[in-house]
PDB file of C-alpha atoms in Angstrom:
ATOM      1  CA  SER A   1      -1.855  16.099  75.605  1.00 43.00           C
ATOM      2  CA  GLN A   2       1.030  15.207  77.647  1.00 48.00           C
ATOM      3  CA  GLN A   3       1.641  17.127  80.605  1.00 58.00           C
ATOM      4  CA  GLY A   4       4.718  15.826  82.291  1.00 66.00           C
ATOM      5  CA  GLU A   5       7.802  14.349  81.020  1.00 80.00           C
ATOM      6  CA  GLU A   6      10.005  12.140  82.967  1.00 84.00           C
ATOM      7  CA  ASP A   7      13.709  12.002  82.835  1.00 86.00           C
ATOM      8  CA  PRO A   8      15.801  10.014  82.625  1.00 92.00           C
ATOM      9  CA  GLN A   9      13.237   7.291  80.826  1.00 92.00           C
ATOM     10  CA  ALA A  10      15.489   4.532  82.299  1.00 95.00           C
ATOM     11  CA  LEU A  11      17.877   4.226  85.549  1.00 96.00           C
ATOM     12  CA  SER A  12      19.669   1.587  86.547  1.00 97.00           C
ATOM     13  CA  ILE A  13      21.514   1.501  90.219  1.00 96.00           C
ATOM     14  CA  GLN A  14      22.992  -0.782  92.632  1.00 97.00           C
ATOM     15  CA  GLU A  15      21.351  -1.591  96.129  1.00 97.00           C
ATOM     16  CA  GLY A  16      22.046   1.494  98.307  1.00 97.00           C
ATOM     17  CA  GLU A  17      22.475   3.908  95.767  1.00 97.00           C
ATOM     18  CA  ASN A  18      20.180   7.121  95.687  1.00 97.00           C
ATOM     19  CA  ALA A  19      17.753   7.712  92.766  1.00 97.00           C
ATOM     20  CA  THR A  20      16.550  10.679  91.253  1.00 97.00           C
ATOM     21  CA  MET A  21      14.032  11.266  89.079  1.00 96.00           C
ATOM     22  CA  ASN A  22      12.760  14.398  87.133  1.00 96.00           C
ATOM     23  CA  CYS A  23       9.644  15.732  86.063  1.00 94.00           C
ATOM     24  CA  SER A  24       8.863  18.539  84.020  1.00 93.00           C
ATOM     25  CA  TYR A  25       5.155  19.845  83.037  1.00 90.00           C
ATOM     26  CA  LYS A  26       3.658  22.058  80.877  1.00 88.00           C
ATOM     27  CA  THR A  27       0.748  24.278  82.711  1.00 84.00           C
ATOM     28  CA  SER A  28       0.155  25.594  85.796  1.00 85.00           C
ATOM     29  CA  ILE A  29      -0.635  23.198  88.641  1.00 85.00           C
ATOM     30  CA  ASN A  30      -2.432  22.752  92.089  1.00 85.00           C
ATOM     31  CA  ASN A  31      -0.250  20.345  93.060  1.00 89.00           C
ATOM     32  CA  LEU A  32       1.897  17.213  91.491  1.00 91.00           C
ATOM     33  CA  GLN A  33       1.930  13.538  92.300  1.00 92.00           C
ATOM     34  CA  TRP A  34       4.480  10.656  92.112  1.00 95.00           C
ATOM     35  CA  TYR A  35       3.152   7.303  91.523  1.00 95.00           C
ATOM     36  CA  ARG A  36       4.690   3.817  91.234  1.00 97.00           C
ATOM     37  CA  GLN A  37       3.991   1.002  88.934  1.00 96.00           C
ATOM     38  CA  ASN A  38       5.380  -2.484  89.391  1.00 94.00           C
ATOM     39  CA  SER A  39       5.260  -4.582  86.951  1.00 91.00           C
ATOM     40  CA  GLY A  40       1.733  -5.678  85.690  1.00 86.00           C
ATOM     41  CA  ARG A  41      -0.007  -4.007  88.845  1.00 89.00           C
ATOM     42  CA  GLY A  42      -1.798  -0.928  88.886  1.00 90.00           C
ATOM     43  CA  LEU A  43      -0.416   2.642  90.178  1.00 93.00           C
ATOM     44  CA  VAL A  44       0.438   3.270  93.990  1.00 94.00           C
ATOM     45  CA  HIS A  45       0.489   6.608  95.161  1.00 93.00           C
ATOM     46  CA  LEU A  46       3.387   7.808  96.341  1.00 96.00           C
ATOM     47  CA  ILE A  47       3.381  11.334  97.264  1.00 94.00           C
ATOM     48  CA  LEU A  48       1.232  14.884  96.662  1.00 92.00           C
ATOM     49  CA  ILE A  49       3.273  18.166  96.707  1.00 94.00           C
ATOM     50  CA  ARG A  50       1.331  21.516  96.668  1.00 92.00           C
ATOM     51  CA  SER A  51       2.087  23.995  94.748  1.00 92.00           C
ATOM     52  CA  ASN A  52       2.929  26.441  97.226  1.00 94.00           C
ATOM     53  CA  GLU A  53       5.221  23.795  99.123  1.00 96.00           C
ATOM     54  CA  ARG A  54       8.918  23.344  97.952  1.00 97.00           C
ATOM     55  CA  GLU A  55       9.874  20.012  99.518  1.00 98.00           C
ATOM     56  CA  LYS A  56       8.099  17.178 100.720  1.00 97.00           C
ATOM     57  CA  HIS A  57       9.525  14.059 102.644  1.00 96.00           C
ATOM     58  CA  SER A  58       7.707  10.727 103.240  1.00 95.00           C
ATOM     59  CA  GLY A  59      10.197   8.111 104.344  1.00 96.00           C
ATOM     60  CA  ARG A  60      12.711   7.541 101.984  1.00 97.00           C
ATOM     61  CA  LEU A  61      11.425   9.754  99.652  1.00 97.00           C
ATOM     62  CA  ARG A  62      11.722  13.382  99.018  1.00 98.00           C
ATOM     63  CA  VAL A  63      10.078  15.272  96.573  1.00 98.00           C
ATOM     64  CA  THR A  64      11.108  19.050  95.243  1.00 98.00           C
ATOM     65  CA  LEU A  65       8.745  21.520  93.152  1.00 97.00           C
ATOM     66  CA  ASP A  66       9.891  24.350  91.735  1.00 96.00           C
ATOM     67  CA  THR A  67       7.057  26.315  89.941  1.00 94.00           C
ATOM     68  CA  SER A  68       9.124  28.864  88.087  1.00 94.00           C
ATOM     69  CA  LYS A  69      10.863  26.220  86.288  1.00 94.00           C
ATOM     70  CA  LYS A  70       7.531  23.983  86.266  1.00 94.00           C
ATOM     71  CA  SER A  71       9.731  20.976  87.217  1.00 95.00           C
ATOM     72  CA  SER A  72       9.642  18.488  90.188  1.00 96.00           C
ATOM     73  CA  SER A  73      12.212  15.780  91.222  1.00 97.00           C
ATOM     74  CA  LEU A  74      11.695  12.479  92.842  1.00 97.00           C
ATOM     75  CA  LEU A  75      14.751  11.193  95.204  1.00 98.00           C
ATOM     76  CA  ILE A  76      14.642   7.489  96.572  1.00 98.00           C
ATOM     77  CA  THR A  77      17.457   7.467  99.096  1.00 97.00           C
ATOM     78  CA  ALA A  78      19.212   3.809 100.212  1.00 97.00           C
ATOM     79  CA  SER A  79      17.419   2.168  97.220  1.00 97.00           C
ATOM     80  CA  ARG A  80      16.302  -1.473  97.586  1.00 97.00           C
ATOM     81  CA  ALA A  81      15.519  -4.079  94.933  1.00 96.00           C
ATOM     82  CA  ALA A  82      11.936  -3.962  95.872  1.00 96.00           C
ATOM     83  CA  ASP A  83      11.891  -0.200  94.522  1.00 97.00           C
ATOM     84  CA  THR A  84      12.126  -1.820  91.269  1.00 97.00           C
ATOM     85  CA  ALA A  85       9.171  -0.112  89.263  1.00 97.00           C
ATOM     86  CA  SER A  86       8.120   2.444  86.967  1.00 96.00           C
ATOM     87  CA  TYR A  87       7.500   6.220  88.681  1.00 97.00           C
ATOM     88  CA  PHE A  88       5.376   8.661  87.269  1.00 95.00           C
ATOM     89  CA  CYS A  89       4.744  12.318  87.733  1.00 94.00           C
ATOM     90  CA  ALA A  90       1.068  13.282  87.321  1.00 92.00           C
ATOM     91  CA  THR A  91      -0.564  16.875  87.678  1.00 90.00           C
ATOM     92  CA  PRO A  92      -4.166  17.901  87.685  1.00 84.00           C
ATOM     93  CA  PRO A  93      -4.111  21.106  85.626  1.00 75.00           C
ATOM     94  CA  TYR A  94      -6.371  24.262  86.604  1.00 69.00           C
ATOM     95  CA  ASN A  95     -10.034  24.086  85.957  1.00 69.00           C
ATOM     96  CA  GLN A  96      -9.933  20.639  84.451  1.00 69.00           C
ATOM     97  CA  GLY A  97     -12.323  18.845  86.870  1.00 69.00           C
ATOM     98  CA  GLY A  98      -9.282  17.232  88.794  1.00 75.00           C
ATOM     99  CA  LYS A  99      -7.917  14.399  86.295  1.00 82.00           C
ATOM    100  CA  LEU A 100      -4.530  13.362  86.036  1.00 87.00           C
ATOM    101  CA  ILE A 101      -2.453  13.682  83.197  1.00 88.00           C
ATOM    102  CA  PHE A 102       0.662  11.423  83.566  1.00 91.00           C
ATOM    103  CA  GLY A 103       4.343  11.602  82.055  1.00 89.00           C
ATOM    104  CA  GLN A 104       5.801   8.508  79.880  1.00 91.00           C
ATOM    105  CA  GLY A 105       7.376   7.648  83.295  1.00 94.00           C
ATOM    106  CA  THR A 106      10.862   6.578  84.340  1.00 95.00           C
ATOM    107  CA  GLU A 107      11.841   3.006  84.595  1.00 96.00           C
ATOM    108  CA  LEU A 108      13.870   2.036  87.715  1.00 97.00           C
ATOM    109  CA  SER A 109      15.845  -0.786  88.530  1.00 97.00           C
ATOM    110  CA  VAL A 110      17.858  -1.652  91.546  1.00 97.00           C
ATOM    111  CA  LYS A 111      20.295  -4.498  91.210  1.00 96.00           C
ATOM    112  CA  PRO A 112      20.963  -6.536  94.473  1.00 92.00           C
TER     113      PRO A 112
ATOM    114  CA  GLU B   1     -10.434  -0.488 103.870  1.00 62.00           C
ATOM    115  CA  ALA B   2     -11.037  -2.363 100.229  1.00 79.00           C
ATOM    116  CA  GLY B   3      -9.508  -0.853  97.351  1.00 93.00           C
ATOM    117  CA  VAL B   4     -10.828  -0.338  93.511  1.00 97.00           C
ATOM    118  CA  ALA B   5     -11.810  -3.583  91.937  1.00 97.00           C
ATOM    119  CA  GLN B   6     -11.796  -4.266  88.695  1.00 97.00           C
ATOM    120  CA  SER B   7     -12.525  -7.463  86.587  1.00 97.00           C
ATOM    121  CA  PRO B   8     -11.637  -9.245  84.553  1.00 97.00           C
ATOM    122  CA  ARG B   9      -7.756  -8.952  84.868  1.00 96.00           C
ATOM    123  CA  TYR B  10      -7.022 -10.471  81.481  1.00 96.00           C
ATOM    124  CA  LYS B  11      -8.860 -10.725  78.460  1.00 97.00           C
ATOM    125  CA  ILE B  12      -7.651 -11.696  74.786  1.00 98.00           C
ATOM    126  CA  ILE B  13     -10.354 -11.232  71.935  1.00 98.00           C
ATOM    127  CA  GLU B  14      -9.867 -11.212  68.171  1.00 98.00           C
ATOM    128  CA  LYS B  15     -10.323  -7.789  66.447  1.00 97.00           C
ATOM    129  CA  ARG B  16     -13.779  -6.624  65.797  1.00 97.00           C
ATOM    130  CA  GLN B  17     -15.094  -8.561  68.993  1.00 98.00           C
ATOM    131  CA  SER B  18     -16.434  -6.738  71.886  1.00 98.00           C
ATOM    132  CA  VAL B  19     -15.659  -6.598  75.293  1.00 98.00           C
ATOM    133  CA  ALA B  20     -16.476  -5.142  78.694  1.00 98.00           C
ATOM    134  CA  PHE B  21     -14.556  -4.400  81.550  1.00 98.00           C
ATOM    135  CA  TRP B  22     -16.009  -3.669  85.242  1.00 98.00           C
ATOM    136  CA  CYS B  23     -14.955  -1.629  88.003  1.00 98.00           C
ATOM    137  CA  ASN B  24     -16.192  -0.958  91.717  1.00 97.00           C
ATOM    138  CA  PRO B  25     -14.570   1.804  93.277  1.00 97.00           C
ATOM    139  CA  ILE B  26     -13.585   2.351  96.957  1.00 96.00           C
ATOM    140  CA  SER B  27     -16.897   2.760  98.842  1.00 94.00           C
ATOM    141  CA  GLY B  28     -18.225   6.652  99.163  1.00 93.00           C
ATOM    142  CA  HIS B  29     -15.843   7.957  96.010  1.00 94.00           C
ATOM    143  CA  ALA B  30     -17.653  10.245  93.818  1.00 93.00           C
ATOM    144  CA  THR B  31     -15.346  10.413  90.892  1.00 94.00           C
ATOM    145  CA  LEU B  32     -14.458   7.681  88.942  1.00 95.00           C
ATOM    146  CA  TYR B  33     -11.945   7.573  85.995  1.00 96.00           C
ATOM    147  CA  TRP B  34     -10.962   5.262  83.293  1.00 97.00           C
ATOM    148  CA  TYR B  35      -7.731   5.333  81.864  1.00 97.00           C
ATOM    149  CA  GLN B  36      -6.044   3.461  79.037  1.00 97.00           C
ATOM    150  CA  GLN B  37      -2.205   2.552  79.712  1.00 96.00           C
ATOM    151  CA  ILE B  38      -0.415   1.184  76.186  1.00 95.00           C
ATOM    152  CA  LEU B  39       2.817  -0.605  76.954  1.00 91.00           C
ATOM    153  CA  GLY B  40       5.712   1.559  77.856  1.00 89.00           C
ATOM    154  CA  GLN B  41       3.827   4.900  78.049  1.00 91.00           C
ATOM    155  CA  GLY B  42       1.720   6.503  81.088  1.00 92.00           C
ATOM    156  CA  PRO B  43      -2.016   6.266  81.183  1.00 94.00           C
ATOM    157  CA  LYS B  44      -4.324   8.500  79.213  1.00 94.00           C
ATOM    158  CA  LEU B  45      -7.490   9.612  80.536  1.00 94.00           C
ATOM    159  CA  LEU B  46     -10.710   7.920  78.464  1.00 97.00           C
ATOM    160  CA  ILE B  47     -13.459   9.543  80.969  1.00 96.00           C
ATOM    161  CA  GLN B  48     -14.084  10.870  84.386  1.00 95.00           C
ATOM    162  CA  PHE B  49     -17.343  10.653  85.988  1.00 95.00           C
ATOM    163  CA  GLN B  50     -18.487  12.535  89.222  1.00 92.00           C
ATOM    164  CA  ASN B  51     -21.360  10.040  90.642  1.00 91.00           C
ATOM    165  CA  ASN B  52     -23.353   9.241  87.611  1.00 87.00           C
ATOM    166  CA  GLY B  53     -22.336  12.220  85.463  1.00 93.00           C
ATOM    167  CA  VAL B  54     -19.921  12.498  82.841  1.00 94.00           C
ATOM    168  CA  VAL B  55     -17.296  15.235  83.563  1.00 91.00           C
ATOM    169  CA  ASP B  56     -14.776  14.689  80.675  1.00 92.00           C
ATOM    170  CA  ASP B  57     -14.721  12.309  77.900  1.00 94.00           C
ATOM    171  CA  SER B  58     -13.152  14.509  75.671  1.00 92.00           C
ATOM    172  CA  GLN B  59     -10.325  11.703  74.827  1.00 92.00           C
ATOM    173  CA  LEU B  60     -12.515   8.693  74.387  1.00 96.00           C
ATOM    174  CA  PRO B  61     -13.248   7.242  70.882  1.00 95.00           C
ATOM    175  CA  LYS B  62     -17.064   7.484  70.891  1.00 95.00           C
ATOM    176  CA  ASP B  63     -17.141   5.432  67.823  1.00 96.00           C
ATOM    177  CA  ARG B  64     -15.968   2.182  69.407  1.00 97.00           C
ATOM    178  CA  PHE B  65     -16.002   2.952  73.132  1.00 98.00           C
ATOM    179  CA  SER B  66     -18.732   3.587  75.764  1.00 98.00           C
ATOM    180  CA  ALA B  67     -18.679   3.765  79.610  1.00 97.00           C
ATOM    181  CA  GLU B  68     -21.384   4.099  81.838  1.00 96.00           C
ATOM    182  CA  ARG B  69     -22.211   4.472  85.917  1.00 95.00           C
ATOM    183  CA  LEU B  70     -25.941   4.150  85.930  1.00 83.00           C
ATOM    184  CA  LYS B  71     -26.272   4.341  89.647  1.00 88.00           C
ATOM    185  CA  GLY B  72     -23.186   6.487  90.356  1.00 86.00           C
ATOM    186  CA  VAL B  73     -21.246   3.481  92.011  1.00 93.00           C
ATOM    187  CA  ASP B  74     -19.815   0.581  89.536  1.00 96.00           C
ATOM    188  CA  SER B  75     -18.841   1.343  86.426  1.00 97.00           C
ATOM    189  CA  THR B  76     -18.460  -0.627  83.080  1.00 98.00           C
ATOM    190  CA  LEU B  77     -16.184   0.284  80.058  1.00 98.00           C
ATOM    191  CA  LYS B  78     -17.188  -1.227  76.601  1.00 98.00           C
ATOM    192  CA  ILE B  79     -15.074  -1.507  73.543  1.00 98.00           C
ATOM    193  CA  GLN B  80     -16.922  -2.692  70.326  1.00 97.00           C
ATOM    194  CA  PRO B  81     -15.708  -3.225  67.918  1.00 96.00           C
ATOM    195  CA  ALA B  82     -12.245  -3.994  68.916  1.00 97.00           C
ATOM    196  CA  LYS B  83      -8.891  -2.702  67.103  1.00 97.00           C
ATOM    197  CA  LEU B  84      -5.333  -4.263  67.304  1.00 97.00           C
ATOM    198  CA  GLU B  85      -4.385  -0.975  68.836  1.00 96.00           C
ATOM    199  CA  ASP B  86      -6.809  -0.920  71.626  1.00 97.00           C
ATOM    200  CA  SER B  87      -4.469  -3.594  73.487  1.00 97.00           C
ATOM    201  CA  ALA B  88      -3.687  -1.742  76.443  1.00 97.00           C
ATOM    202  CA  VAL B  89      -4.251  -1.954  80.164  1.00 97.00           C
ATOM    203  CA  TYR B  90      -7.573  -0.507  81.268  1.00 98.00           C
ATOM    204  CA  LEU B  91      -7.228   1.366  84.945  1.00 97.00           C
ATOM    205  CA  CYS B  92     -10.035   2.287  86.857  1.00 97.00           C
ATOM    206  CA  ALA B  93      -9.179   4.753  89.452  1.00 95.00           C
ATOM    207  CA  SER B  94     -11.368   6.951  92.093  1.00 94.00           C
ATOM    208  CA  SER B  95     -11.234   9.448  94.410  1.00 91.00           C
ATOM    209  CA  LEU B  96     -13.248  10.795  97.130  1.00 89.00           C
ATOM    210  CA  GLU B  97     -14.007  14.124  95.362  1.00 80.00           C
ATOM    211  CA  THR B  98     -12.308  15.661  92.288  1.00 74.00           C
ATOM    212  CA  GLY B  99      -8.996  17.335  93.786  1.00 72.00           C
ATOM    213  CA  ASN B 100      -8.313  14.624  96.149  1.00 78.00           C
ATOM    214  CA  THR B 101      -5.866  11.544  96.134  1.00 85.00           C
ATOM    215  CA  ILE B 102      -6.756   9.278  93.106  1.00 90.00           C
ATOM    216  CA  TYR B 103      -6.625   5.457  93.793  1.00 92.00           C
ATOM    217  CA  PHE B 104      -6.009   3.114  91.289  1.00 94.00           C
ATOM    218  CA  GLY B 105      -7.042  -0.557  90.619  1.00 96.00           C
ATOM    219  CA  GLU B 106      -5.153  -3.386  89.445  1.00 95.00           C
ATOM    220  CA  GLY B 107      -6.085  -2.771  86.083  1.00 96.00           C
ATOM    221  CA  SER B 108      -7.570  -5.090  83.145  1.00 97.00           C
ATOM    222  CA  TRP B 109      -5.387  -6.383  80.533  1.00 96.00           C
ATOM    223  CA  LEU B 110      -6.569  -6.447  76.803  1.00 97.00           C
ATOM    224  CA  THR B 111      -4.930  -7.982  74.343  1.00 97.00           C
ATOM    225  CA  VAL B 112      -6.574  -7.896  70.630  1.00 98.00           C
ATOM    226  CA  VAL B 113      -5.392 -10.713  68.189  1.00 97.00           C
TER     227      VAL B 113
END
């Protein structure tokens, strides 16, 4: 079953612009995680936000979490061509052994 | 620190043949996962191990897929016989314990023709 759904499915921006991706999920969670996947590569963990946190920053990344709306957003500021990748949100539902359930992903293209 | 190692990186087989993928998790990581990622989709969990025991294999097609982690370290995922719809990337991942950050390998790309 699919837990997270990202929006938009694809996003194309110019270098230097900000990119915002959204994620909605269905069940209660302990945390929500964002991963990046470059074409042909594995997933790289970007950031984890816990259910009692509302906002978290890591470098050019800003993640927000609204548990009342069951949604999260990932903002990449001052984007670079190297940020071109697919971005996935993933959640470990309560009492399911810590496994992550992934959404379909947002494909981000940053044009130089 | 070495990451999650997987092999082979790429494999092409004919339908009804068998294939095996190997994974070596990050040293000391008790939890190991196998995910299947079909092109254009997010990864889907196939099986989760805690040490050498299975925690969750509810989405593993057990008629053709099998996985083991006999000594609680390395793991193998086998598909026999393969179907066309098994074409996907098979991602191995590990975490220190359940609930910790999960680290992924580069994946094993399978094409079934």
